[in-house]
Amino acid sequence: MRINENLKIVGSNVILVPYESKHVPKYHHWMKSPELQELTASEPLSLEEEYQMQKSWREDEDKCTFLILDKFEYGRDGDEIAALIGDTNIFLQPNEGDDADDEDIVKTGEIEIMIAEQTCRGKRYGWESTLLMLHFGIKHLNIQKYKAITKDTNAKAMQMFTKMGFREMKRVPVFQEVTFEKLVDSEWIDWIEREISLSIEPYRS
């Protein structure tokens, strides 16, 4: 998505940056992991296919992607590749209510989070990155409702979304998937803004 290609989001412990071609080799290395393939319901890609995927995600208007940097690691020497720890995405969904009046249309985004580096799990980096992305989607993509789909074996993800105010809406045992949803309202936005500290700054690769 072009809207975020020149922006970075600076939080307390993480920095979200656009997904660029220079990041692809490390991302490709991550996605060789059977664990991450399982958690993200992804198929392994060749390096060339990964470059094509990065390019399409940059250009598609229904996908907003940021990669996650460990802010403290990045602060040591400014090496983005060394500081990369995961990614977070919003996939815009077909508008609900398209058959109704315009005022009934609800703009919906599916939120995803992946902390690929095992040493960075359990440090609330995923929590902060998800909240930063949710906030960005509300303020810059005008999202009114979020969905989150996770494996029913991913207890930490299910617990996180529940703590964020999402409600479990559906389980599909054959795919081992659980769908959560959250309507955006002013009270929830206020809560998110109390939970995070952020600045949006120009990004230069």
mmCIF file of C-alpha atoms in Angstrom:
data_model
loop_
_atom_site.group_PDB
_atom_site.id
_atom_site.type_symbol
_atom_site.label_atom_id
_atom_site.label_comp_id
_atom_site.label_asym_id
_atom_site.label_seq_id
_atom_site.Cartn_x
_atom_site.Cartn_y
_atom_site.Cartn_z
ATOM 1 C CA MET A 1 0.000 0.000 0.000
ATOM 2 C CA ARG A 2 1.410 3.350 -1.067
ATOM 3 C CA ILE A 3 0.004 5.277 1.880
ATOM 4 C CA ASN A 4 2.739 4.072 4.241
ATOM 5 C CA GLU A 5 5.722 3.743 1.872
ATOM 6 C CA ASN A 6 7.411 6.866 3.266
ATOM 7 C CA LEU A 7 6.286 6.616 6.895
ATOM 8 C CA LYS A 8 7.588 4.936 10.007
ATOM 9 C CA ILE A 9 5.821 4.577 13.337
ATOM 10 C CA VAL A 10 8.048 4.986 16.378
ATOM 11 C CA GLY A 11 6.783 3.407 19.591
ATOM 12 C CA SER A 12 8.325 2.861 22.995
ATOM 13 C CA ASN A 13 10.048 -0.447 22.220
ATOM 14 C CA VAL A 14 9.463 -1.022 18.507
ATOM 15 C CA ILE A 15 9.614 0.869 15.230
ATOM 16 C CA LEU A 16 7.352 -0.026 12.316
ATOM 17 C CA VAL A 17 8.883 0.539 8.878
ATOM 18 C CA PRO A 18 7.672 -0.139 5.303
ATOM 19 C CA TYR A 19 8.536 -3.511 3.776
ATOM 20 C CA GLU A 20 11.262 -2.881 1.202
ATOM 21 C CA SER A 21 13.264 -5.121 -1.123
ATOM 22 C CA LYS A 22 16.317 -4.929 1.149
ATOM 23 C CA HIS A 23 14.298 -6.737 3.849
ATOM 24 C CA VAL A 24 13.284 -9.656 1.630
ATOM 25 C CA PRO A 25 16.247 -12.024 2.243
ATOM 26 C CA LYS A 26 15.733 -11.994 6.022
ATOM 27 C CA TYR A 27 11.967 -12.298 5.647
ATOM 28 C CA HIS A 28 12.480 -15.212 3.256
ATOM 29 C CA HIS A 29 14.757 -16.880 5.802
ATOM 30 C CA TRP A 30 12.069 -16.536 8.479
ATOM 31 C CA MET A 31 9.414 -18.081 6.291
ATOM 32 C CA LYS A 32 11.410 -21.256 5.770
ATOM 33 C CA SER A 33 10.395 -22.110 9.341
ATOM 34 C CA PRO A 34 7.645 -24.786 9.471
ATOM 35 C CA GLU A 35 6.444 -23.205 12.730
ATOM 36 C CA LEU A 36 5.902 -19.790 11.121
ATOM 37 C CA GLN A 37 4.333 -21.381 8.047
ATOM 38 C CA GLU A 38 1.880 -23.146 10.345
ATOM 39 C CA LEU A 39 1.108 -20.083 12.485
ATOM 40 C CA THR A 40 0.617 -17.804 9.476
ATOM 41 C CA ALA A 41 -1.071 -20.392 7.217
ATOM 42 C CA SER A 42 1.602 -19.637 4.601
ATOM 43 C CA GLU A 43 3.155 -21.706 1.856
ATOM 44 C CA PRO A 44 6.946 -21.641 1.354
ATOM 45 C CA LEU A 45 8.047 -19.359 -1.470
ATOM 46 C CA SER A 46 11.237 -19.152 -3.484
ATOM 47 C CA LEU A 47 13.373 -16.058 -2.989
ATOM 48 C CA GLU A 48 12.221 -14.732 -6.349
ATOM 49 C CA GLU A 49 8.588 -15.275 -5.377
ATOM 50 C CA GLU A 50 9.244 -13.471 -2.088
ATOM 51 C CA TYR A 51 10.557 -10.432 -3.991
ATOM 52 C CA GLN A 52 7.429 -10.490 -6.155
ATOM 53 C CA MET A 53 5.262 -10.723 -3.039
ATOM 54 C CA GLN A 54 7.021 -7.732 -1.476
ATOM 55 C CA LYS A 55 6.448 -5.689 -4.601
ATOM 56 C CA SER A 56 2.777 -6.625 -4.829
ATOM 57 C CA TRP A 57 2.203 -5.813 -1.158
ATOM 58 C CA ARG A 58 3.805 -2.408 -1.716
ATOM 59 C CA GLU A 59 1.484 -1.660 -4.629
ATOM 60 C CA ASP A 60 -1.805 -3.336 -3.632
ATOM 61 C CA GLU A 61 -4.345 -0.922 -2.188
ATOM 62 C CA ASP A 62 -5.938 -3.550 0.041
ATOM 63 C CA LYS A 63 -2.794 -4.513 1.975
ATOM 64 C CA CYS A 64 -0.924 -2.344 4.477
ATOM 65 C CA THR A 65 2.324 -3.864 5.754
ATOM 66 C CA PHE A 66 4.939 -2.719 8.235
ATOM 67 C CA LEU A 67 7.987 -4.626 9.409
ATOM 68 C CA ILE A 68 8.845 -4.498 13.083
ATOM 69 C CA LEU A 69 12.220 -3.364 14.386
ATOM 70 C CA ASP A 70 13.523 -3.842 17.900
ATOM 71 C CA LYS A 71 13.974 -0.157 18.755
ATOM 72 C CA PHE A 72 16.872 -0.735 21.129
ATOM 73 C CA GLU A 73 18.732 -3.026 18.745
ATOM 74 C CA TYR A 74 18.239 -0.511 15.937
ATOM 75 C CA GLY A 75 19.488 2.289 18.177
ATOM 76 C CA ARG A 76 22.871 0.615 18.537
ATOM 77 C CA ASP A 77 24.076 1.106 14.977
ATOM 78 C CA GLY A 78 21.063 1.859 12.784
ATOM 79 C CA ASP A 79 21.131 -1.569 11.135
ATOM 80 C CA GLU A 80 17.537 -2.299 10.113
ATOM 81 C CA ILE A 81 18.222 -5.854 9.003
ATOM 82 C CA ALA A 82 19.795 -6.825 12.325
ATOM 83 C CA ALA A 83 16.907 -5.163 14.177
ATOM 84 C CA LEU A 84 14.101 -6.852 12.198
ATOM 85 C CA ILE A 85 11.953 -9.068 14.405
ATOM 86 C CA GLY A 86 8.622 -9.542 12.616
ATOM 87 C CA ASP A 87 5.793 -7.922 10.704
ATOM 88 C CA THR A 88 2.247 -6.663 11.068
ATOM 89 C CA ASN A 89 -0.393 -6.330 8.358
ATOM 90 C CA ILE A 90 -3.856 -5.010 7.706
ATOM 91 C CA PHE A 91 -5.815 -6.603 4.869
ATOM 92 C CA LEU A 92 -8.790 -4.505 3.839
ATOM 93 C CA GLN A 93 -11.934 -6.596 3.469
ATOM 94 C CA PRO A 94 -14.781 -6.160 0.958
ATOM 95 C CA ASN A 95 -17.097 -3.530 2.418
ATOM 96 C CA GLU A 96 -19.864 -4.958 4.545
ATOM 97 C CA GLY A 97 -23.212 -3.486 3.651
ATOM 98 C CA ASP A 98 -22.493 -2.836 -0.024
ATOM 99 C CA ASP A 99 -26.082 -3.848 -0.785
ATOM 100 C CA ALA A 100 -27.387 -1.224 1.614
ATOM 101 C CA ASP A 101 -27.210 2.531 1.865
ATOM 102 C CA ASP A 102 -23.788 4.138 2.048
ATOM 103 C CA GLU A 103 -24.220 4.918 5.743
ATOM 104 C CA ASP A 104 -24.530 1.178 6.460
ATOM 105 C CA ILE A 105 -21.142 0.322 4.934
ATOM 106 C CA VAL A 106 -18.576 -0.775 7.518
ATOM 107 C CA LYS A 107 -14.931 -0.585 6.490
ATOM 108 C CA THR A 108 -13.267 -3.705 7.861
ATOM 109 C CA GLY A 109 -9.618 -4.669 8.197
ATOM 110 C CA GLU A 110 -8.068 -8.009 9.116
ATOM 111 C CA ILE A 111 -5.133 -7.499 11.471
ATOM 112 C CA GLU A 112 -2.126 -9.841 11.536
ATOM 113 C CA ILE A 113 0.979 -9.934 13.716
ATOM 114 C CA MET A 114 4.092 -12.114 13.592
ATOM 115 C CA ILE A 115 7.095 -11.958 15.898
ATOM 116 C CA ALA A 116 9.481 -14.163 13.956
ATOM 117 C CA GLU A 117 12.542 -13.870 16.189
ATOM 118 C CA GLN A 118 12.044 -16.269 19.085
ATOM 119 C CA THR A 119 14.333 -14.279 21.400
ATOM 120 C CA CYS A 120 11.957 -11.307 21.032
ATOM 121 C CA ARG A 121 8.811 -13.175 22.057
ATOM 122 C CA GLY A 122 7.368 -12.678 25.515
ATOM 123 C CA LYS A 123 8.584 -9.068 25.673
ATOM 124 C CA ARG A 124 5.262 -7.434 24.670
ATOM 125 C CA TYR A 125 6.697 -6.402 21.303
ATOM 126 C CA GLY A 126 3.765 -8.105 19.610
ATOM 127 C CA TRP A 127 1.301 -6.334 21.904
ATOM 128 C CA GLU A 128 2.774 -2.899 21.195
ATOM 129 C CA SER A 129 3.173 -3.502 17.448
ATOM 130 C CA THR A 130 -0.435 -4.664 17.119
ATOM 131 C CA LEU A 131 -1.782 -1.628 18.965
ATOM 132 C CA LEU A 132 0.338 0.718 16.839
ATOM 133 C CA MET A 133 -1.008 -0.928 13.693
ATOM 134 C CA LEU A 134 -4.614 -0.886 14.913
ATOM 135 C CA HIS A 135 -4.270 2.827 15.665
ATOM 136 C CA PHE A 136 -2.726 3.509 12.243
ATOM 137 C CA GLY A 137 -5.579 1.702 10.532
ATOM 138 C CA ILE A 138 -8.183 3.704 12.409
ATOM 139 C CA LYS A 139 -6.555 7.082 11.843
ATOM 140 C CA HIS A 140 -5.179 6.643 8.316
ATOM 141 C CA LEU A 141 -7.305 3.928 6.682
ATOM 142 C CA ASN A 142 -10.629 4.843 8.327
ATOM 143 C CA ILE A 143 -11.186 1.299 9.553
ATOM 144 C CA GLN A 144 -14.389 0.841 11.540
ATOM 145 C CA LYS A 145 -14.164 -2.839 12.401
ATOM 146 C CA TYR A 146 -11.303 -5.273 12.839
ATOM 147 C CA LYS A 147 -11.091 -9.008 12.388
ATOM 148 C CA ALA A 148 -8.310 -11.273 13.609
ATOM 149 C CA ILE A 149 -7.972 -14.905 12.559
ATOM 150 C CA THR A 150 -5.612 -17.183 14.438
ATOM 151 C CA LYS A 151 -4.921 -20.873 14.893
ATOM 152 C CA ASP A 152 -6.855 -22.441 17.755
ATOM 153 C CA THR A 153 -3.528 -23.794 19.011
ATOM 154 C CA ASN A 154 -2.078 -20.273 19.337
ATOM 155 C CA ALA A 155 -3.165 -19.610 22.912
ATOM 156 C CA LYS A 156 -1.007 -16.488 23.288
ATOM 157 C CA ALA A 157 -2.535 -14.805 20.249
ATOM 158 C CA MET A 158 -6.070 -15.646 21.364
ATOM 159 C CA GLN A 159 -5.345 -14.308 24.838
ATOM 160 C CA MET A 160 -3.819 -11.117 23.397
ATOM 161 C CA PHE A 161 -6.783 -10.306 21.154
ATOM 162 C CA THR A 162 -9.199 -11.017 24.011
ATOM 163 C CA LYS A 163 -7.295 -8.596 26.257
ATOM 164 C CA MET A 164 -7.497 -6.011 23.473
ATOM 165 C CA GLY A 165 -11.284 -6.190 23.543
ATOM 166 C CA PHE A 166 -11.876 -8.510 20.601
ATOM 167 C CA ARG A 167 -14.694 -11.037 20.853
ATOM 168 C CA GLU A 168 -14.529 -14.584 19.551
ATOM 169 C CA MET A 169 -17.065 -14.874 16.735
ATOM 170 C CA LYS A 170 -16.400 -18.170 14.958
ATOM 171 C CA ARG A 171 -14.401 -21.392 15.089
ATOM 172 C CA VAL A 172 -13.664 -23.574 12.089
ATOM 173 C CA PRO A 173 -12.264 -26.843 13.492
ATOM 174 C CA VAL A 174 -11.372 -28.273 10.072
ATOM 175 C CA PHE A 175 -8.946 -25.379 9.550
ATOM 176 C CA GLN A 176 -8.128 -25.010 13.284
ATOM 177 C CA GLU A 177 -9.046 -21.319 12.992
ATOM 178 C CA VAL A 178 -10.669 -18.884 15.404
ATOM 179 C CA THR A 179 -12.071 -15.536 14.221
ATOM 180 C CA PHE A 180 -12.206 -12.532 16.543
ATOM 181 C CA GLU A 181 -13.859 -9.170 15.849
ATOM 182 C CA LYS A 182 -13.856 -5.688 17.367
ATOM 183 C CA LEU A 183 -15.949 -2.675 16.382
ATOM 184 C CA VAL A 184 -14.053 0.592 16.599
ATOM 185 C CA ASP A 185 -15.549 3.181 18.965
ATOM 186 C CA SER A 186 -14.270 6.267 20.756
ATOM 187 C CA GLU A 187 -13.834 4.468 24.075
ATOM 188 C CA TRP A 188 -11.626 1.814 22.477
ATOM 189 C CA ILE A 189 -9.557 4.441 20.651
ATOM 190 C CA ASP A 190 -9.005 6.255 23.958
ATOM 191 C CA TRP A 191 -7.872 2.977 25.547
ATOM 192 C CA ILE A 192 -5.398 2.273 22.730
ATOM 193 C CA GLU A 193 -3.962 5.785 23.010
ATOM 194 C CA ARG A 194 -3.430 5.296 26.753
ATOM 195 C CA GLU A 195 -1.615 2.013 26.096
ATOM 196 C CA ILE A 196 0.905 3.326 23.547
ATOM 197 C CA SER A 197 3.254 6.188 22.893
ATOM 198 C CA LEU A 198 3.920 6.914 19.240
ATOM 199 C CA SER A 199 5.148 9.336 16.658
ATOM 200 C CA ILE A 200 4.779 9.076 12.892
ATOM 201 C CA GLU A 201 7.906 10.228 11.100
ATOM 202 C CA PRO A 202 9.271 10.315 7.545
ATOM 203 C CA TYR A 203 10.957 7.102 6.490
ATOM 204 C CA ARG A 204 14.070 7.166 4.337
ATOM 205 C CA SER A 205 15.578 3.872 3.269
#
